[in-house]
Amino acid sequence: MKVTLSALDTHESSFTPLVIIELAQDVKEETKEWLKNRIITKKKDGGAQLLFRPLLNKYEKETLENQNLYLVGASKIRLLLGAEAVGLVKECSDNTMRAFTYGTRHNFKDFDDDNDDFLSMAERQFIIKHELENLRARDEKMIPGYPQAKLYPGKSLYTDLLSSWRGLLPDMLITCLWEQVRRLLTSGIVVQVFPLHDNEALKKLEDTWYTRFTLKFQPIDRIRGYFGETIALYFGFLEYFTFALIPMAIIGLPYYLFAWEDYDKYVIFASFNLIWSTVILEVWKRGCASMTYRWGTLVMKRKFEEPRPGYHGVLGINAVTGREEPLYPSYKRQLRIYLVSLPFVCLCLYFSLFVMMIYFDMEAWALGLHEDSGSEWTSILLYVPSIIYAIVIEIMNRLYRYAAEFLTSWENHRLESAYQNHLILKVLVFNFLNCFASLFYIAFVLRDMKLLRQSLATLLITSQILNQIVESLLPYWLQKKHHVRVKKKVEALKADIDATLYEQVVLEKEMGTYLGTFDDYLELFLQFGYVSLFSCVYPLAAAFAVLNNLTEVNSDALKMCRVFKRPFSEPSASIGVWQLAFETMSVISVVTNCALIGMSPQVNALFPESKTDLILIVVAVEHTLLALKFILAFAIPDKPRHIQMKLARLEFESLEALKQQQMKLTAENLKEECREGGKEKVP
Amino acid sequence: MKVTLSALDTHESSFTPLVIIELAQDVKEETKEWLKNRIITKKKDGGAQLLFRPLLNKYEKETLENQNLYLVGASKIRLLLGAEAVGLVKECSDNTMRAFTYGTRHNFKDFDDDNDDFLSMAERQFIIKHELENLRARDEKMIPGYPQAKLYPGKSLYTDLLSSWRGLLPDMLITCLWEQVRRLLTSGIVVQVFPLHDNEALKKLEDTWYTRFTLKFQPIDRIRGYFGETIALYFGFLEYFTFALIPMAIIGLPYYLFAWEDYDKYVIFASFNLIWSTVILEVWKRGCASMTYRWGTLVMKRKFEEPRPGYHGVLGINAVTGREEPLYPSYKRQLRIYLVSLPFVCLCLYFSLFVMMIYFDMEAWALGLHEDSGSEWTSILLYVPSIIYAIVIEIMNRLYRYAAEFLTSWENHRLESAYQNHLILKVLVFNFLNCFASLFYIAFVLRDMKLLRQSLATLLITSQILNQIVESLLPYWLQKKHHVRVKKKVEALKADIDATLYEQVVLEKEMGTYLGTFDDYLELFLQFGYVSLFSCVYPLAAAFAVLNNLTEVNSDALKMCRVFKRPFSEPSASIGVWQLAFETMSVISVVTNCALIGMSPQVNALFPESKTDLILIVVAVEHTLLALKFILAFAIPDKPRHIQMKLARLEFESLEALKQQQMKLTAENLKEECREGGKEKVP
């Protein structure tokens, strides 16, 4: 994809464009010039030392729109040095994983001075993003042309240039309309920075991934090579989770087919489920460690985290870094969390329960009406409460998401990771209640198992189908239409420019932005809830989940490849807070399943005279299961033995290196001591 | 305590003796010579470069016993370099904690080239121990004089020389008789290695610690300076735990005084207890982090752990270190653990329950006999079962301890830490059952709250009193008698030798060895069980525990200072696995307390017609409390904010240093790139 430029107004004659920067339409010339200078200036003079040129040259600009698009690339050596700076870990010729350094580059597997394949395109784009993010203000007090955009030495330029853009990033509602509004609202200088797709590689990836529908493993390593570790881990988890559900689905099937209702079979199924869900979560940790070790992210050193863009406060000296940056006292944040956010969340939860009660009232009222009149019309009326409730839930989820984002922003967390954790926690709790409260109510207050089974099935299946359509197929269709429109437009132009690249950039810049794996994990999390919380009542849930996930893999893959802009690769070593969320869900499901079994008429029939004994036995079993879960989680090591060994070897080597260094020092110092000792003896 | 030697047969004229090595009586001359050489040889020639001399010179030897005692010391610079090698962390002049290096020694607080106080005596002794442990075989194939003691390059000499001694270390039964037997059994070359007391410093420490009985905080920092971090942490935890129990004791007192029996008061007390026990354990973690940060052990780098002495297997290449060492496949260890140890432990637990049942049968039989006859004699008989049971429990505990040590040894763990964890787990489970099974039986099977209260009080108080006598006072008395004997003997000698040092060494070498904090923590752990498991039945337990601990501090202090040999200081950053043990106990106590409250007649009276509702409410409350506990444990950060900040600062600095280094490298490499780029342009 090496392009030769028709124009010669940049100082580099040709480079592979990796990242696109789109500036706002009204950016002043001096600002553009300054930005360009900062990007191409040598590293030692405080620049990023990257390659940079406009997508269109001066002459083309006159006739075309999109004059505000710039291509960024980097020379090969610059990228290798960048790989060292971001701490990329690669496999050596001796099969160990080591942090890449330019000096030792020839020790690494597949490294070849004449070959570009050593760094994947995703890695190269990640390096460029890292370099752009690390551009810092030097002596300039403000952005040229924008006197209101104050700078101070060491302030990240990226943050400031993109502030309005990044500030909007967390909202995860993705619609075409929204994209348009967001554009209009943007008042920053840079509208967006995004990595280019590599059409050839993408085609290849798609061929092995989802275009041919066959039952096979996903090419996780290729996905990682193209989209980075975070997204590959999501798809890895999705696949693993699907396979892990298969035994549950298979065991659940005969319960449905033969309508088994014996209590002992239920108990066996539920016990299996509970132990199984613990085991699969533990085993995933191990698999994940193996995978991320192979990718190098498991041993990648954590970088110091910079404050997140939205963070504000009084300018002061950070006690950790000693740098000037906004400070915000932690006790104020705690006050905001515990005095505002927490009560607000509780209120929302209460409101959600309130809405649920209204729904059940409406349901009862509709049923009453139908029974009174018995006409056709009122039988349709029976569905109205469910429909209204479903819509209201959806609206509440969306509204709550905005509120949660606003509150979490307002809590003013210094780090992006803290922000994300607090946001995830808020959203998870609310979504959990919204999705499951009615089921809990049916199960434990109404105690109507038939209704529970029915509601569970309806909720599970409709949510799965809706999700796939709204999430992937609809956007894909819209995207396709847009594609045709752009293609026509480009073809209409006389081809005095590199039409392929131009078309690609223009197409991709209008694509939606993929806002992280949050929604995808949330969907899986809720699915896990449907499958495990009431598994002993509806053993078929696992089978539906498996079916859904088999297609989900494909629709998610389509979404990643064709609907959204290519996301920047993000190194990660695990699925993070989601592991904890899934584990919590499996603990809750022990409690619910034990309670459900205890309530089943078959089990109750065994204790005809004493309900007390029944309850005590159920509670004892529940406690035993919980204890067993914790012991299992404790006894299964989080990392497979061979990974532990490799990590121990890495640690040992670094300790040995340190020791060697010290031994040399000691020997030198002891020589000195002898000399000093000699002197001491004289007087 | 600088001693000038009367004899001049060592190459150093005078040094402060820090550590004593006692060789076996029958060690050959060539072995002694070889050992001495290895200790005094220069570091670069593979020696330890320490100072070494016999306690007695040649002429004295003829007339005296104890010819096999040797003094080890080191020059000041050697010690400073050793401090660097062990990774000691010290406070700098700018109040940050940094790993000490000889090169930067002048940056450290209190460092003075002319002053010896920078390293505490405990630290100096720890450094010498570390250097002795790191003596490795070079080209010798066996220990001179002992052809059966095979060596291979890199094998730790310390391990081999001491093997028989260290192999016996884990047994924690301390009696004078046992000491004698152990001596006779020893077939190793080195009988023992122990650090000397510093009588002056010890006197000062005692004065501020326990000799004057007043209510005050312990001088934890001084204890740490004298005994090291592990022991200081034990005393810190003991003190903290005692203070933490005071609120529980105060709230519990009125229940006893006014005989409150209202259910609501019980519920309040139990709830307070449960939340309180969670909070104190979390807060301890924070206090512990503050303390160990101040001591430097929190930021001390973990060293690579060598295989423990007893570890055996086929000689092979360790995959981690690449060194030759015994290898033992992990699956074999797993098999031993799960197929032998686990069933054995279960069998022991079953046996313990069986014995308990016999005890209850005997009790019933004695009661029946007494009621039948009603005579004076049979009323004495009533106490017999309890006494027999108490004795049997004690015997079972001791026997089980041996079995557990044997089994854990046989499991052949490579690391001392793994060995300790497996041993602690085995012993804890058994002790827990032995101490609490009868109480559980009384509470939940017999449901006799009065008997429960009585048994609890008896067990708690007698075990506390017995412990203090057996553990400290009795050994102290024996020790004192021995002291007088030795003193007389030494005085009888003509004082042609340094009598003070000789007397001290001879005295201390006969003292018992302090075998780690295991027993002390176990005692506290069981006490915590008595206080929290049945707290709502016997609120006075906390008050007794407080009283006991106030004296326990003193008797333990006496034990450390006067009864045992000075132990080697051991750096540690937390109380380790005990934190987990205490947390588990507090989880169990939630369950027991909820059950007890649910069973109380007052609460039962509230639900006259429906026992089911009662149980459901109790279970709901229990689950809520457990959830609350986990949320609390999650919400309270493990380290106080200021420690987090300081740790973050340290990490940031090391990352920055790395970055600076890379920047320099990058700049150099980019220059190279320019040159290469220039070359490329030519053709």
Coordinates of N, CA and C in Angstrom, one line a residue, chain B residues 480-551:
Chain B
K480 N 16.3 -19.5 83.9 CA 16.9 -18.7 84.9 C 17.8 -19.6 85.8
K481 N 17.3 -20.8 86.1 CA 18.1 -21.8 86.8 C 19.4 -22.2 86.1
H482 N 19.2 -22.4 84.8 CA 20.3 -22.7 84.0 C 21.3 -21.6 84.0
H483 N 20.9 -20.4 83.9 CA 21.7 -19.2 83.9 C 22.6 -19.2 85.1
V484 N 22.0 -19.4 86.3 CA 22.8 -19.4 87.5 C 23.9 -20.5 87.5
R485 N 23.5 -21.6 87.0 CA 24.5 -22.7 86.9 C 25.7 -22.4 86.0
V486 N 25.4 -21.8 84.9 CA 26.5 -21.4 83.9 C 27.3 -20.3 84.6
K487 N 26.7 -19.4 85.2 CA 27.4 -18.3 85.8 C 28.5 -18.8 86.8
K488 N 28.0 -19.7 87.6 CA 28.9 -20.3 88.6 C 30.1 -21.0 87.9
K489 N 29.8 -21.8 86.9 CA 30.8 -22.5 86.2 C 31.9 -21.6 85.6
V490 N 31.4 -20.5 85.0 CA 32.3 -19.5 84.4 C 33.1 -18.8 85.4
E491 N 32.5 -18.5 86.6 CA 33.2 -17.8 87.6 C 34.3 -18.7 88.2
A492 N 34.1 -20.0 88.2 CA 35.1 -21.0 88.7 C 36.3 -21.0 87.9
L493 N 36.2 -20.7 86.6 CA 37.3 -20.6 85.7 C 38.2 -19.5 86.0
K494 N 39.5 -19.7 85.8 CA 40.4 -18.5 86.0 C 40.1 -17.6 84.8
A495 N 40.1 -16.3 85.0 CA 39.7 -15.4 84.0 C 40.8 -15.1 83.0
D496 N 41.4 -16.1 82.4 CA 42.4 -15.8 81.4 C 41.7 -15.6 80.0
I497 N 40.4 -15.7 80.0 CA 39.8 -15.5 78.7 C 38.7 -14.3 78.9
D498 N 38.2 -13.9 77.7 CA 37.2 -12.8 77.8 C 35.9 -13.5 78.4
A499 N 35.8 -13.4 79.7 CA 34.7 -14.1 80.4 C 33.3 -13.7 80.0
T500 N 33.2 -12.4 79.8 CA 31.8 -11.9 79.4 C 31.3 -12.5 78.2
L501 N 32.1 -12.4 77.1 CA 31.6 -13.0 75.8 C 31.5 -14.5 76.0
Y502 N 32.4 -15.2 76.6 CA 32.4 -16.6 76.7 C 31.1 -17.0 77.5
E503 N 30.8 -16.3 78.6 CA 29.6 -16.6 79.3 C 28.4 -16.5 78.5
Q504 N 28.4 -15.3 77.8 CA 27.2 -15.0 77.0 C 26.9 -16.1 75.9
V505 N 28.0 -16.5 75.2 CA 27.8 -17.4 74.1 C 27.4 -18.8 74.7
V506 N 28.0 -19.2 75.8 CA 27.7 -20.5 76.4 C 26.3 -20.5 76.8
L507 N 25.9 -19.4 77.4 CA 24.5 -19.3 77.9 C 23.5 -19.4 76.7
E508 N 23.8 -18.6 75.7 CA 22.8 -18.5 74.6 C 22.7 -19.7 73.8
K509 N 23.8 -20.4 73.7 CA 23.8 -21.6 72.8 C 22.9 -22.7 73.4
E510 N 22.7 -22.6 74.7 CA 21.8 -23.7 75.3 C 20.4 -23.2 75.4
M511 N 20.1 -22.0 75.0 CA 18.7 -21.6 75.0 C 17.9 -22.3 73.9
G512 N 16.6 -22.3 74.1 CA 15.8 -22.9 73.1 C 15.7 -22.1 71.8
T513 N 15.4 -22.7 70.7 CA 15.3 -22.0 69.5 C 13.9 -21.5 69.3
Y514 N 13.7 -20.2 69.0 CA 12.3 -19.7 68.7 C 12.0 -20.1 67.3
L515 N 10.9 -20.9 67.2 CA 10.6 -21.6 65.9 C 9.6 -20.8 65.1
G516 N 9.6 -19.5 65.1 CA 8.7 -18.8 64.3 C 7.5 -18.4 65.0
T517 N 6.7 -17.5 64.4 CA 5.5 -16.9 65.0 C 4.3 -17.8 64.9
F518 N 4.4 -19.0 64.3 CA 3.3 -19.8 64.0 C 2.4 -20.0 65.2
D519 N 3.0 -20.5 66.3 CA 2.2 -20.8 67.5 C 1.6 -19.6 68.1
D520 N 2.3 -18.5 68.0 CA 1.7 -17.3 68.6 C 0.5 -16.8 67.8
Y521 N 0.6 -16.9 66.5 CA -0.5 -16.5 65.7 C -1.7 -17.5 65.9
L522 N -1.3 -18.7 66.0 CA -2.4 -19.7 66.1 C -3.2 -19.5 67.4
E523 N -2.5 -19.1 68.5 CA -3.2 -18.8 69.7 C -4.2 -17.6 69.5
L524 N -3.7 -16.6 68.8 CA -4.5 -15.4 68.6 C -5.7 -15.8 67.7
F525 N -5.4 -16.7 66.7 CA -6.5 -17.1 65.8 C -7.6 -17.8 66.6
L526 N -7.2 -18.7 67.4 CA -8.2 -19.5 68.2 C -9.0 -18.5 69.1
Q527 N -8.2 -17.6 69.7 CA -8.9 -16.6 70.6 C -9.9 -15.8 69.8
F528 N -9.5 -15.4 68.6 CA -10.5 -14.7 67.7 C -11.7 -15.5 67.5
G529 N -11.5 -16.8 67.3 CA -12.6 -17.7 67.1 C -13.5 -17.8 68.3
Y530 N -13.0 -17.9 69.5 CA -13.8 -17.9 70.8 C -14.6 -16.6 70.9
V531 N -13.9 -15.5 70.5 CA -14.6 -14.2 70.7 C -15.7 -14.0 69.7
S532 N -15.4 -14.4 68.4 CA -16.4 -14.0 67.4 C -17.4 -15.0 67.0
L533 N -17.0 -16.3 67.1 CA -18.0 -17.3 66.6 C -19.3 -17.3 67.3
F534 N -19.2 -17.2 68.7 CA -20.4 -17.3 69.5 C -20.6 -16.0 70.3
S535 N -20.2 -14.9 69.7 CA -20.1 -13.6 70.4 C -21.5 -13.3 71.0
C536 N -22.6 -13.6 70.2 CA -23.9 -13.2 70.7 C -24.4 -14.0 71.9
V537 N -23.7 -15.1 72.2 CA -24.1 -15.9 73.3 C -23.3 -15.5 74.5
Y538 N -22.1 -15.1 74.3 CA -21.2 -14.9 75.4 C -20.4 -13.6 75.2
P539 N -21.1 -12.5 75.3 CA -20.4 -11.2 75.0 C -19.2 -10.9 75.9
L540 N -19.1 -11.6 77.0 CA -18.0 -11.3 77.9 C -16.6 -11.8 77.3
A541 N -16.7 -12.7 76.3 CA -15.4 -13.3 75.8 C -14.4 -12.2 75.4
A542 N -14.9 -11.1 74.7 CA -14.0 -10.1 74.3 C -13.2 -9.5 75.5
A543 N -14.0 -9.3 76.6 CA -13.3 -8.7 77.7 C -12.2 -9.6 78.2
F544 N -12.5 -10.9 78.3 CA -11.4 -11.8 78.7 C -10.2 -11.8 77.8
A545 N -10.5 -11.8 76.5 CA -9.5 -11.8 75.5 C -8.6 -10.5 75.7
V546 N -9.2 -9.4 76.0 CA -8.4 -8.2 76.2 C -7.5 -8.3 77.4
L547 N -8.1 -8.8 78.5 CA -7.3 -9.0 79.7 C -6.1 -9.9 79.4
N548 N -6.4 -11.0 78.7 CA -5.4 -12.0 78.4 C -4.3 -11.3 77.6
N549 N -4.7 -10.6 76.6 CA -3.7 -10.1 75.7 C -2.8 -9.0 76.3
L550 N -3.4 -8.3 77.3 CA -2.6 -7.3 78.0 C -1.4 -8.0 78.7
T551 N -1.6 -9.2 79.2 CA -0.5 -9.9 79.9 C 0.3 -10.7 78.9

